[in-house]
Amino acid sequence: MTGAAAMAGVNTDRVVRLASELIGCDTRNPPGGEQSVVEPLQDMLGALGARVEIVEPEAGRPSVLATIGAGNGPTLMINGHIDVVPVVESEWSSPPFRPEVRNGRLYGRGACDMKGGIAAALEGVWACRDAGVDIPATLVFHLVADEETGGRFGTEALMNAGLVHADAAVVPEPSELQVCVAERGALLVEVVVRGRAAHGSEPAVGRSAVADAAKITSALHLADFGVAAHPLLGSPTCNVGTIHGGTSANIVASECRLRVDRRVLPGQTQNDALRSLRELIDGAGEFDYTIEILAFVEGSELDAGHPFVADVQRAASGATIRGLSLATDARFLRNQLRIPTVVYGPGSMSVAHAADEYVAIGELASAARTFAALFASFTGCSR
Ligand SMILES: [Zn+2]
C-alpha cells in the first residue's frame, strides 16, 4: 500500500513549520503584496527538487509556478492563493503575521485561508519522499496572487497566458477536510433609485426615493427566485447589504442607493441574475431605477460522479462531498479550462477572513496525509 506508506511519512512539526513560515510573510490584498512570500516558496519548492518559475503579469503581483516530476504521465495541479485579506490588528489576540501555536491550533492571517492548505500540499510531497514512495504523476503547483480580489493578476492571468494545463486539480481552500465539488457565484450590484425632491412638510408633493427603495428592499431581501434548490448549494439568495439615501429629514429624498449581493448557482449567467432582480423589482411597483454592476463571478461545479472525486475521497479517508457557498479560483479551472477540480483543505471558512484566524494542527496533518496518498496514487482520471 503505497498510499498508507506515503501517509505515514507526514511529519506534523514540518507542516506546522512550513505553514508558519508562509503566514509570517505579510501578503495582504489589498494592496497586494505577494512579493514577500516568493523567496520562502522558492526555497521550499527548490528543496523538493521543483523547477520554479515566477510569473508577474503586473509589477509586484507575482505568482509562483513549480513543476515536480519528469513531465511524463498525468499532471495533477495544486492551485493555492498566496494573498490574504486585510486585518484589523486591534481585534487579534496575537500579531496576525507572527504565527503562534496555542491549544493545538496555529493562529495567524492565512492559517486556514489558505497558507495552511498550501503547506499541507507541500508536506504531502515531503511525506512521499521520506517514505520512498514514487509519485507517478507530474505535480504542478500554481501558487497564485490576487485571489481575494478576483484573480485578475493571478489564476485568470495565468489562464489567459495559456499557462494552465492539468489532468486534474485540487484547490486547498479551507473545506473542513471535506471534498467540495460545487460553489455558488455572486452578482454584486448597486440599485440607484430616483425620486422627486419636495419640502419635507408636504411629502405627497414629491416622490421619495427612500420610500421606493424600502419597497425594493422588501422585494429583494431573502427573495425566492423560484429556482429549484441545488443538492449541494441550496437555493440562490439575495441580501440587501447597504442603503444610502436622502439628504435631510425635511427634504423628500430624490435619490437612494442599495447595494445588493445576489448569489447564483452554477450555470447561471450575469444576465440571468440581472433579469431576476429586475423582475422582482418591477413586480413590486413602478419605480425609476437603474442597476449598476459592481462585480460578477460565476458559480462552478464538477459532477460528483467524476472519477477524480472518488480518488480524492479515497485519499481523504472517505470524506463527504459538499458544496461551498462562495466562489474560489476553482471556477476558472472548471468553467474555462474544463479541468476536473475539487476544493479540499484544512480549516474552516467560518474563521477565514476573521480575527484570530486559525487552523487546527490535527487538520493540517490530516490534509497532508490526504495529499500524500493522492500524490502516491494519481495516475490520471480515465481508467
Ligand atoms: Zn481563500
mmCIF file of C-alpha atoms and ligand atoms in Angstrom:
data_model
loop_
_atom_site.group_PDB
_atom_site.id
_atom_site.type_symbol
_atom_site.label_atom_id
_atom_site.label_comp_id
_atom_site.label_asym_id
_atom_site.label_seq_id
_atom_site.Cartn_x
_atom_site.Cartn_y
_atom_site.Cartn_z
ATOM 1 C CA MET A 1 0.000 0.000 0.000
ATOM 2 C CA THR A 2 1.982 2.981 -1.243
ATOM 3 C CA GLY A 3 -0.798 5.324 -0.079
ATOM 4 C CA ALA A 4 -0.505 4.133 3.523
ATOM 5 C CA ALA A 5 3.283 4.377 3.382
ATOM 6 C CA ALA A 6 3.110 7.898 1.998
ATOM 7 C CA MET A 7 0.606 8.937 4.684
ATOM 8 C CA ALA A 8 2.908 7.577 7.373
ATOM 9 C CA GLY A 9 5.656 9.849 6.051
ATOM 10 C CA VAL A 10 3.807 13.011 7.174
ATOM 11 C CA ASN A 11 5.755 14.998 9.733
ATOM 12 C CA THR A 12 3.436 17.219 11.791
ATOM 13 C CA ASP A 13 6.209 19.511 13.053
ATOM 14 C CA ARG A 14 7.359 20.103 9.496
ATOM 15 C CA VAL A 15 3.924 21.023 8.136
ATOM 16 C CA VAL A 16 3.449 23.450 11.035
ATOM 17 C CA ARG A 17 6.860 24.946 10.257
ATOM 18 C CA LEU A 18 6.040 25.321 6.551
ATOM 19 C CA ALA A 19 2.665 26.929 7.303
ATOM 20 C CA SER A 20 4.217 29.245 9.904
ATOM 21 C CA GLU A 21 6.867 30.443 7.508
ATOM 22 C CA LEU A 22 4.216 31.318 4.907
ATOM 23 C CA ILE A 23 1.939 33.027 7.462
ATOM 24 C CA GLY A 24 4.914 35.126 8.604
ATOM 25 C CA CYS A 25 5.007 36.812 5.184
ATOM 26 C CA ASP A 26 2.612 39.758 5.043
ATOM 27 C CA THR A 27 0.787 39.301 1.716
ATOM 28 C CA ARG A 28 -2.259 41.459 2.357
ATOM 29 C CA ASN A 29 -4.524 42.098 -0.617
ATOM 30 C CA PRO A 30 -5.451 44.862 -0.988
ATOM 31 C CA PRO A 31 -2.981 46.306 -1.657
ATOM 32 C CA GLY A 32 -1.478 43.001 -2.888
ATOM 33 C CA GLY A 33 1.952 42.337 -1.510
ATOM 34 C CA GLU A 34 2.672 38.798 -2.667
ATOM 35 C CA GLN A 35 6.369 39.563 -3.227
ATOM 36 C CA SER A 36 7.373 38.801 0.380
ATOM 37 C CA VAL A 37 6.402 35.128 0.124
ATOM 38 C CA VAL A 38 8.164 34.433 -3.178
ATOM 39 C CA GLU A 39 11.625 33.740 -1.763
ATOM 40 C CA PRO A 40 10.454 31.389 1.014
ATOM 41 C CA LEU A 41 8.367 29.491 -1.548
ATOM 42 C CA GLN A 42 11.285 29.272 -3.966
ATOM 43 C CA ASP A 43 13.371 27.780 -1.153
ATOM 44 C CA MET A 44 10.662 25.312 -0.109
ATOM 45 C CA LEU A 45 9.991 24.178 -3.674
ATOM 46 C CA GLY A 46 13.678 24.132 -4.556
ATOM 47 C CA ALA A 47 14.316 21.797 -1.613
ATOM 48 C CA LEU A 48 11.791 19.418 -3.191
ATOM 49 C CA GLY A 49 13.676 19.499 -6.485
ATOM 50 C CA ALA A 50 10.988 21.517 -8.265
ATOM 51 C CA ARG A 51 11.586 23.645 -11.338
ATOM 52 C CA VAL A 52 10.315 27.074 -10.312
ATOM 53 C CA GLU A 53 9.156 29.963 -12.465
ATOM 54 C CA ILE A 54 7.838 33.362 -11.391
ATOM 55 C CA VAL A 55 5.104 34.950 -13.480
ATOM 56 C CA GLU A 56 4.408 38.625 -12.817
ATOM 57 C CA PRO A 57 1.632 39.985 -15.066
ATOM 58 C CA GLU A 58 1.632 43.228 -13.059
ATOM 59 C CA ALA A 59 4.616 44.713 -11.214
ATOM 60 C CA GLY A 60 4.641 43.444 -7.632
ATOM 61 C CA ARG A 61 1.957 40.781 -8.229
ATOM 62 C CA PRO A 62 3.953 37.555 -8.684
ATOM 63 C CA SER A 63 2.632 34.012 -8.883
ATOM 64 C CA VAL A 64 4.966 31.080 -8.227
ATOM 65 C CA LEU A 65 4.737 28.156 -10.662
ATOM 66 C CA ALA A 66 6.546 24.915 -9.898
ATOM 67 C CA THR A 67 6.801 21.505 -11.516
ATOM 68 C CA ILE A 68 7.865 18.344 -9.722
ATOM 69 C CA GLY A 69 8.471 15.217 -11.785
ATOM 70 C CA ALA A 70 9.723 14.218 -15.175
ATOM 71 C CA GLY A 71 6.807 15.623 -17.148
ATOM 72 C CA ASN A 72 5.650 12.259 -18.427
ATOM 73 C CA GLY A 73 2.499 10.722 -17.054
ATOM 74 C CA PRO A 74 -0.604 12.615 -15.997
ATOM 75 C CA THR A 75 -0.441 16.078 -14.441
ATOM 76 C CA LEU A 76 -2.005 16.894 -11.103
ATOM 77 C CA MET A 77 -2.234 20.570 -10.193
ATOM 78 C CA ILE A 78 -2.388 22.250 -6.815
ATOM 79 C CA ASN A 79 -3.743 25.778 -7.155
ATOM 80 C CA GLY A 80 -3.412 27.846 -3.978
ATOM 81 C CA HIS A 81 -3.559 31.597 -3.494
ATOM 82 C CA ILE A 82 -0.752 33.294 -1.582
ATOM 83 C CA ASP A 83 -2.550 36.572 -0.871
ATOM 84 C CA VAL A 84 -4.576 37.085 2.303
ATOM 85 C CA VAL A 85 -7.315 39.522 3.289
ATOM 86 C CA PRO A 86 -6.508 42.621 5.392
ATOM 87 C CA VAL A 87 -6.532 42.613 9.199
ATOM 88 C CA VAL A 88 -7.767 44.855 11.998
ATOM 89 C CA GLU A 89 -4.808 44.283 14.307
ATOM 90 C CA SER A 90 -6.537 45.554 17.434
ATOM 91 C CA GLU A 91 -9.056 42.694 17.179
ATOM 92 C CA TRP A 92 -6.371 39.996 17.269
ATOM 93 C CA SER A 93 -5.114 38.235 20.443
ATOM 94 C CA SER A 94 -1.647 37.884 18.872
ATOM 95 C CA PRO A 95 0.024 39.683 15.946
ATOM 96 C CA PRO A 96 -1.599 38.323 12.748
ATOM 97 C CA PHE A 97 1.675 37.923 10.854
ATOM 98 C CA ARG A 98 3.540 36.336 13.777
ATOM 99 C CA PRO A 99 2.197 32.763 13.737
ATOM 100 C CA GLU A 100 1.536 31.292 17.147
ATOM 101 C CA VAL A 101 0.601 27.805 18.355
ATOM 102 C CA ARG A 102 -1.984 27.752 21.148
ATOM 103 C CA ASN A 103 -4.161 24.831 22.272
ATOM 104 C CA GLY A 104 -3.387 22.659 19.289
ATOM 105 C CA ARG A 105 -4.123 25.417 16.799
ATOM 106 C CA LEU A 106 -1.887 27.509 14.595
ATOM 107 C CA TYR A 107 -3.021 31.150 14.633
ATOM 108 C CA GLY A 108 -2.254 33.845 12.051
ATOM 109 C CA ARG A 109 -3.675 35.557 8.977
ATOM 110 C CA GLY A 110 -3.824 32.949 6.240
ATOM 111 C CA ALA A 111 -3.620 29.999 8.668
ATOM 112 C CA CYS A 112 -6.643 28.401 7.027
ATOM 113 C CA ASP A 113 -7.210 30.714 4.031
ATOM 114 C CA MET A 114 -5.029 29.325 2.644
ATOM 115 C CA LYS A 115 -1.381 29.083 3.558
ATOM 116 C CA GLY A 116 -2.165 26.079 5.765
ATOM 117 C CA GLY A 117 -3.592 24.267 2.741
ATOM 118 C CA ILE A 118 -0.537 25.103 0.627
ATOM 119 C CA ALA A 119 1.764 23.863 3.409
ATOM 120 C CA ALA A 120 -0.246 20.626 3.673
ATOM 121 C CA ALA A 121 0.180 20.001 -0.062
ATOM 122 C CA LEU A 122 3.939 20.668 0.136
ATOM 123 C CA GLU A 123 4.157 18.325 3.129
ATOM 124 C CA GLY A 124 2.369 15.696 1.024
ATOM 125 C CA VAL A 125 5.340 15.749 -1.356
ATOM 126 C CA TRP A 126 7.825 15.554 1.533
ATOM 127 C CA ALA A 127 5.925 12.609 3.001
ATOM 128 C CA CYS A 128 6.140 10.647 -0.262
ATOM 129 C CA ARG A 129 9.824 11.459 -0.471
ATOM 130 C CA ASP A 130 10.576 10.417 3.124
ATOM 131 C CA ALA A 131 8.604 7.198 2.711
ATOM 132 C CA GLY A 132 10.470 6.356 -0.502
ATOM 133 C CA VAL A 133 7.202 6.400 -2.476
ATOM 134 C CA ASP A 134 7.453 7.332 -6.158
ATOM 135 C CA ILE A 135 4.914 9.888 -7.354
ATOM 136 C CA PRO A 136 3.551 8.527 -10.658
ATOM 137 C CA ALA A 137 2.221 11.909 -11.814
ATOM 138 C CA THR A 138 3.819 15.229 -12.620
ATOM 139 C CA LEU A 139 2.851 17.657 -9.869
ATOM 140 C CA VAL A 140 2.308 21.285 -10.773
ATOM 141 C CA PHE A 141 1.969 23.970 -8.106
ATOM 142 C CA HIS A 142 0.361 27.253 -9.095
ATOM 143 C CA LEU A 143 0.741 29.454 -6.013
ATOM 144 C CA VAL A 144 -1.071 32.494 -7.201
ATOM 145 C CA ALA A 145 -1.576 36.173 -6.452
ATOM 146 C CA ASP A 146 -4.793 38.128 -6.212
ATOM 147 C CA GLU A 147 -7.468 35.538 -5.429
ATOM 148 C CA GLU A 148 -9.059 37.649 -2.726
ATOM 149 C CA THR A 149 -9.932 40.481 -5.090
ATOM 150 C CA GLY A 150 -10.975 38.412 -8.089
ATOM 151 C CA GLY A 151 -7.922 36.697 -9.573
ATOM 152 C CA ARG A 152 -7.205 39.192 -12.361
ATOM 153 C CA PHE A 153 -3.446 39.162 -11.646
ATOM 154 C CA GLY A 154 -3.412 35.532 -10.518
ATOM 155 C CA THR A 155 -5.178 32.458 -11.869
ATOM 156 C CA GLU A 156 -7.066 34.431 -14.525
ATOM 157 C CA ALA A 157 -3.828 35.960 -15.842
ATOM 158 C CA LEU A 158 -2.121 32.541 -15.918
ATOM 159 C CA MET A 159 -5.111 31.112 -17.757
ATOM 160 C CA ASN A 160 -5.160 33.927 -20.317
ATOM 161 C CA ALA A 161 -1.428 33.411 -20.874
ATOM 162 C CA GLY A 162 -2.092 29.750 -21.688
ATOM 163 C CA LEU A 163 -0.057 28.510 -18.726
ATOM 164 C CA VAL A 164 -2.665 26.322 -17.027
ATOM 165 C CA HIS A 165 -2.718 22.668 -18.085
ATOM 166 C CA ALA A 166 -3.594 19.682 -15.906
ATOM 167 C CA ASP A 167 -5.499 16.428 -15.931
ATOM 168 C CA ALA A 168 -6.997 17.277 -12.548
ATOM 169 C CA ALA A 169 -6.616 19.924 -9.836
ATOM 170 C CA VAL A 170 -7.076 20.472 -6.127
ATOM 171 C CA VAL A 171 -7.612 23.930 -4.648
ATOM 172 C CA PRO A 172 -6.685 23.617 -0.948
ATOM 173 C CA GLU A 173 -9.051 26.283 0.379
ATOM 174 C CA PRO A 174 -10.455 25.546 3.857
ATOM 175 C CA SER A 175 -13.141 22.872 3.423
ATOM 176 C CA GLU A 176 -13.063 21.267 6.876
ATOM 177 C CA LEU A 177 -11.384 18.272 5.195
ATOM 178 C CA GLN A 178 -14.477 17.627 3.044
ATOM 179 C CA VAL A 179 -14.421 17.317 -0.730
ATOM 180 C CA CYS A 180 -16.166 20.315 -2.321
ATOM 181 C CA VAL A 181 -17.278 19.883 -5.915
ATOM 182 C CA ALA A 182 -19.617 22.849 -6.400
ATOM 183 C CA GLU A 183 -19.710 26.501 -5.460
ATOM 184 C CA ARG A 184 -22.059 29.421 -5.802
ATOM 185 C CA GLY A 185 -21.197 32.547 -7.748
ATOM 186 C CA ALA A 186 -22.272 36.100 -6.986
ATOM 187 C CA LEU A 187 -23.597 39.211 -8.672
ATOM 188 C CA LEU A 188 -22.955 42.410 -6.709
ATOM 189 C CA VAL A 189 -24.919 45.438 -7.860
ATOM 190 C CA GLU A 190 -25.894 48.940 -6.865
ATOM 191 C CA VAL A 191 -29.532 49.809 -7.439
ATOM 192 C CA VAL A 192 -29.927 53.563 -7.902
ATOM 193 C CA VAL A 193 -33.493 54.672 -7.139
ATOM 194 C CA ARG A 194 -34.620 58.135 -8.219
ATOM 195 C CA GLY A 195 -37.464 60.224 -6.758
ATOM 196 C CA ARG A 196 -38.545 63.837 -6.852
ATOM 197 C CA ALA A 197 -37.478 66.288 -4.159
ATOM 198 C CA ALA A 198 -40.048 68.370 -2.304
ATOM 199 C CA HIS A 199 -40.415 70.156 1.013
ATOM 200 C CA GLY A 200 -40.488 67.749 3.923
ATOM 201 C CA SER A 201 -43.681 69.337 5.189
ATOM 202 C CA GLU A 202 -45.543 68.146 2.075
ATOM 203 C CA PRO A 203 -44.148 64.689 1.241
ATOM 204 C CA ALA A 204 -47.055 63.803 -1.053
ATOM 205 C CA VAL A 205 -45.999 66.574 -3.458
ATOM 206 C CA GLY A 206 -42.692 64.839 -4.196
ATOM 207 C CA ARG A 207 -41.756 61.228 -4.661
ATOM 208 C CA SER A 208 -39.496 59.719 -2.037
ATOM 209 C CA ALA A 209 -36.612 57.636 -3.372
ATOM 210 C CA VAL A 210 -36.135 56.350 0.195
ATOM 211 C CA ALA A 211 -39.706 55.057 0.369
ATOM 212 C CA ASP A 212 -39.351 53.424 -3.068
ATOM 213 C CA ALA A 213 -36.017 51.902 -2.072
ATOM 214 C CA ALA A 214 -37.674 50.462 1.032
ATOM 215 C CA LYS A 215 -40.258 48.691 -1.153
ATOM 216 C CA ILE A 216 -37.482 47.406 -3.447
ATOM 217 C CA THR A 217 -35.521 46.203 -0.413
ATOM 218 C CA SER A 218 -38.531 44.249 0.808
ATOM 219 C CA ALA A 219 -38.939 42.690 -2.619
ATOM 220 C CA LEU A 220 -35.288 41.634 -2.945
ATOM 221 C CA HIS A 221 -34.038 40.711 0.520
ATOM 222 C CA LEU A 222 -34.436 36.970 1.180
ATOM 223 C CA ALA A 223 -36.319 36.728 -2.119
ATOM 224 C CA ASP A 224 -37.372 33.374 -3.508
ATOM 225 C CA PHE A 225 -36.179 33.249 -7.113
ATOM 226 C CA GLY A 226 -38.282 30.224 -7.929
ATOM 227 C CA VAL A 227 -35.200 28.204 -8.889
ATOM 228 C CA ALA A 228 -35.013 24.563 -7.849
ATOM 229 C CA ALA A 229 -32.560 24.072 -4.977
ATOM 230 C CA HIS A 230 -29.160 22.606 -5.875
ATOM 231 C CA PRO A 231 -28.488 19.402 -3.920
ATOM 232 C CA LEU A 232 -25.178 20.739 -2.537
ATOM 233 C CA LEU A 233 -25.677 24.506 -2.725
ATOM 234 C CA GLY A 234 -29.303 25.079 -1.787
ATOM 235 C CA SER A 235 -31.224 27.965 -3.337
ATOM 236 C CA PRO A 236 -29.908 31.220 -4.762
ATOM 237 C CA THR A 237 -30.006 34.053 -2.210
ATOM 238 C CA CYS A 238 -30.259 37.819 -2.132
ATOM 239 C CA ASN A 239 -29.007 40.192 0.550
ATOM 240 C CA VAL A 240 -29.543 43.950 0.535
ATOM 241 C CA GLY A 241 -26.382 44.934 2.364
ATOM 242 C CA THR A 242 -26.419 48.740 2.393
ATOM 243 C CA ILE A 243 -28.884 51.570 1.885
ATOM 244 C CA HIS A 244 -27.918 55.204 1.437
ATOM 245 C CA GLY A 245 -30.393 57.893 0.504
ATOM 246 C CA GLY A 246 -31.739 61.351 1.047
ATOM 247 C CA THR A 247 -30.031 64.471 2.284
ATOM 248 C CA SER A 248 -32.091 65.797 5.170
ATOM 249 C CA ALA A 249 -35.117 64.988 7.343
ATOM 250 C CA ASN A 250 -37.033 67.957 5.931
ATOM 251 C CA ILE A 251 -36.460 67.147 2.250
ATOM 252 C CA VAL A 252 -38.214 64.411 0.273
ATOM 253 C CA ALA A 253 -35.359 62.200 -0.927
ATOM 254 C CA SER A 254 -34.518 62.443 -4.625
ATOM 255 C CA GLU A 255 -32.067 59.540 -4.660
ATOM 256 C CA CYS A 256 -31.380 56.326 -2.745
ATOM 257 C CA ARG A 257 -28.767 53.657 -3.408
ATOM 258 C CA LEU A 258 -28.917 49.974 -2.415
ATOM 259 C CA ARG A 259 -26.023 47.545 -2.566
ATOM 260 C CA VAL A 260 -27.180 44.029 -3.242
ATOM 261 C CA ASP A 261 -25.420 40.632 -3.119
ATOM 262 C CA ARG A 262 -27.213 38.072 -5.249
ATOM 263 C CA ARG A 263 -25.694 34.575 -5.043
ATOM 264 C CA VAL A 264 -26.159 32.347 -8.075
ATOM 265 C CA LEU A 265 -25.973 28.642 -8.786
ATOM 266 C CA PRO A 266 -23.600 27.029 -11.312
ATOM 267 C CA GLY A 267 -24.717 27.675 -14.870
ATOM 268 C CA GLN A 268 -26.494 30.957 -14.103
ATOM 269 C CA THR A 269 -25.099 33.892 -16.059
ATOM 270 C CA GLN A 270 -24.761 37.539 -15.147
ATOM 271 C CA ASN A 271 -27.747 38.265 -17.396
ATOM 272 C CA ASP A 272 -29.864 35.579 -15.720
ATOM 273 C CA ALA A 273 -29.114 37.083 -12.325
ATOM 274 C CA LEU A 274 -29.753 40.632 -13.510
ATOM 275 C CA ARG A 275 -33.028 39.698 -15.157
ATOM 276 C CA SER A 276 -34.279 38.031 -11.992
ATOM 277 C CA LEU A 277 -33.531 41.183 -9.968
ATOM 278 C CA ARG A 278 -35.395 43.367 -12.475
ATOM 279 C CA GLU A 279 -38.414 41.035 -12.466
ATOM 280 C CA LEU A 280 -38.674 41.191 -8.689
ATOM 281 C CA ILE A 281 -38.325 44.990 -8.615
ATOM 282 C CA ASP A 282 -40.798 45.515 -11.447
ATOM 283 C CA GLY A 283 -43.230 43.130 -9.769
ATOM 284 C CA ALA A 284 -43.199 45.288 -6.642
ATOM 285 C CA GLY A 285 -44.324 48.504 -8.323
ATOM 286 C CA GLU A 286 -43.347 51.216 -10.772
ATOM 287 C CA PHE A 287 -40.004 52.703 -9.895
ATOM 288 C CA ASP A 288 -37.457 54.954 -11.560
ATOM 289 C CA TYR A 289 -34.252 52.972 -11.096
ATOM 290 C CA THR A 290 -31.091 51.746 -12.765
ATOM 291 C CA ILE A 291 -28.837 48.840 -11.843
ATOM 292 C CA GLU A 292 -25.051 49.221 -11.895
ATOM 293 C CA ILE A 293 -22.964 46.063 -11.855
ATOM 294 C CA LEU A 294 -20.153 46.085 -9.291
ATOM 295 C CA ALA A 295 -18.877 42.546 -9.836
ATOM 296 C CA PHE A 296 -19.897 39.161 -11.135
ATOM 297 C CA VAL A 297 -18.262 35.825 -10.503
ATOM 298 C CA GLU A 298 -19.842 32.691 -11.855
ATOM 299 C CA GLY A 299 -20.628 29.534 -9.956
ATOM 300 C CA SER A 300 -18.994 26.274 -10.953
ATOM 301 C CA GLU A 301 -19.255 22.579 -10.393
ATOM 302 C CA LEU A 302 -17.690 19.231 -11.112
ATOM 303 C CA ASP A 303 -20.007 16.251 -11.466
ATOM 304 C CA ALA A 304 -19.870 14.464 -8.104
ATOM 305 C CA GLY A 305 -19.697 11.187 -10.052
ATOM 306 C CA HIS A 306 -16.418 12.131 -11.769
ATOM 307 C CA PRO A 307 -13.718 9.531 -11.026
ATOM 308 C CA PHE A 308 -11.347 12.197 -9.636
ATOM 309 C CA VAL A 309 -13.870 12.978 -6.887
ATOM 310 C CA ALA A 310 -13.728 9.340 -5.805
ATOM 311 C CA ASP A 311 -9.898 9.451 -5.961
ATOM 312 C CA VAL A 312 -9.763 12.414 -3.591
ATOM 313 C CA GLN A 313 -12.438 10.939 -1.321
ATOM 314 C CA ARG A 314 -10.438 7.730 -1.055
ATOM 315 C CA ALA A 315 -7.237 9.625 -0.274
ATOM 316 C CA ALA A 316 -9.180 11.675 2.301
ATOM 317 C CA SER A 317 -10.307 8.512 4.098
ATOM 318 C CA GLY A 318 -13.911 8.717 2.935
ATOM 319 C CA ALA A 319 -14.544 12.458 3.357
ATOM 320 C CA THR A 320 -18.047 13.566 2.401
ATOM 321 C CA ILE A 321 -18.941 15.574 -0.705
ATOM 322 C CA ARG A 322 -20.043 19.137 -0.111
ATOM 323 C CA GLY A 323 -20.728 22.490 -1.775
ATOM 324 C CA LEU A 324 -19.268 25.915 -0.981
ATOM 325 C CA SER A 325 -21.491 28.971 -0.693
ATOM 326 C CA LEU A 326 -18.741 31.225 -2.085
ATOM 327 C CA ALA A 327 -16.568 31.252 -5.188
ATOM 328 C CA THR A 328 -12.882 30.258 -5.428
ATOM 329 C CA ASP A 329 -10.317 30.143 -8.236
ATOM 330 C CA ALA A 330 -11.666 26.645 -8.951
ATOM 331 C CA ARG A 331 -14.240 28.347 -11.196
ATOM 332 C CA PHE A 332 -11.593 29.285 -13.789
ATOM 333 C CA LEU A 333 -10.261 25.728 -13.882
ATOM 334 C CA ARG A 334 -13.718 24.149 -14.059
ATOM 335 C CA ASN A 335 -15.579 26.536 -16.351
ATOM 336 C CA GLN A 336 -12.997 27.887 -18.791
ATOM 337 C CA LEU A 337 -10.436 25.072 -18.814
ATOM 338 C CA ARG A 338 -12.646 22.045 -18.087
ATOM 339 C CA ILE A 339 -10.099 20.702 -15.610
ATOM 340 C CA PRO A 340 -11.747 18.348 -13.077
ATOM 341 C CA THR A 341 -11.223 20.351 -9.873
ATOM 342 C CA VAL A 342 -12.111 19.818 -6.237
ATOM 343 C CA VAL A 343 -11.661 22.115 -3.261
ATOM 344 C CA TYR A 344 -10.161 20.283 -0.298
ATOM 345 C CA GLY A 345 -8.180 21.683 2.600
ATOM 346 C CA PRO A 346 -7.708 22.058 6.348
ATOM 347 C CA GLY A 347 -9.558 24.648 8.410
ATOM 348 C CA SER A 348 -12.950 26.243 8.069
ATOM 349 C CA MET A 349 -14.381 29.111 6.013
ATOM 350 C CA SER A 350 -16.092 30.169 9.261
ATOM 351 C CA VAL A 351 -12.769 31.513 10.623
ATOM 352 C CA ALA A 352 -11.331 32.620 7.275
ATOM 353 C CA HIS A 353 -11.238 36.429 6.952
ATOM 354 C CA ALA A 354 -11.964 36.742 10.712
ATOM 355 C CA ALA A 355 -9.769 37.978 13.562
ATOM 356 C CA ASP A 356 -7.813 35.187 15.300
ATOM 357 C CA GLU A 357 -7.920 33.044 12.150
ATOM 358 C CA TYR A 358 -6.511 29.601 12.882
ATOM 359 C CA VAL A 359 -6.103 26.084 11.600
ATOM 360 C CA ALA A 360 -6.158 23.044 13.880
ATOM 361 C CA ILE A 361 -2.771 21.320 13.738
ATOM 362 C CA GLY A 362 -4.506 17.940 13.586
ATOM 363 C CA GLU A 363 -6.305 19.079 10.423
ATOM 364 C CA LEU A 364 -3.061 20.347 8.870
ATOM 365 C CA ALA A 365 -1.551 16.893 9.366
ATOM 366 C CA SER A 366 -4.704 15.108 8.136
ATOM 367 C CA ALA A 367 -4.749 17.217 4.981
ATOM 368 C CA ALA A 368 -1.053 16.488 4.416
ATOM 369 C CA ARG A 369 -1.814 12.748 4.696
ATOM 370 C CA THR A 370 -4.576 13.113 2.104
ATOM 371 C CA PHE A 371 -2.237 14.918 -0.284
ATOM 372 C CA ALA A 372 0.464 12.285 0.291
ATOM 373 C CA ALA A 373 -1.985 9.468 -0.512
ATOM 374 C CA LEU A 374 -3.350 11.311 -3.554
ATOM 375 C CA PHE A 375 0.113 12.101 -4.931
ATOM 376 C CA ALA A 376 1.177 8.472 -4.431
ATOM 377 C CA SER A 377 -1.862 7.118 -6.278
ATOM 378 C CA PHE A 378 -2.762 9.613 -9.032
ATOM 379 C CA THR A 379 -2.400 8.021 -12.436
ATOM 380 C CA GLY A 380 -4.960 10.116 -14.313
ATOM 381 C CA CYS A 381 -8.730 10.380 -14.317
ATOM 382 C CA SER A 382 -9.796 7.905 -17.001
ATOM 383 C CA ARG A 383 -9.055 4.364 -16.001
HETATM 384 ZN ZN ZN B 1 -9.120 31.655 0.068
#
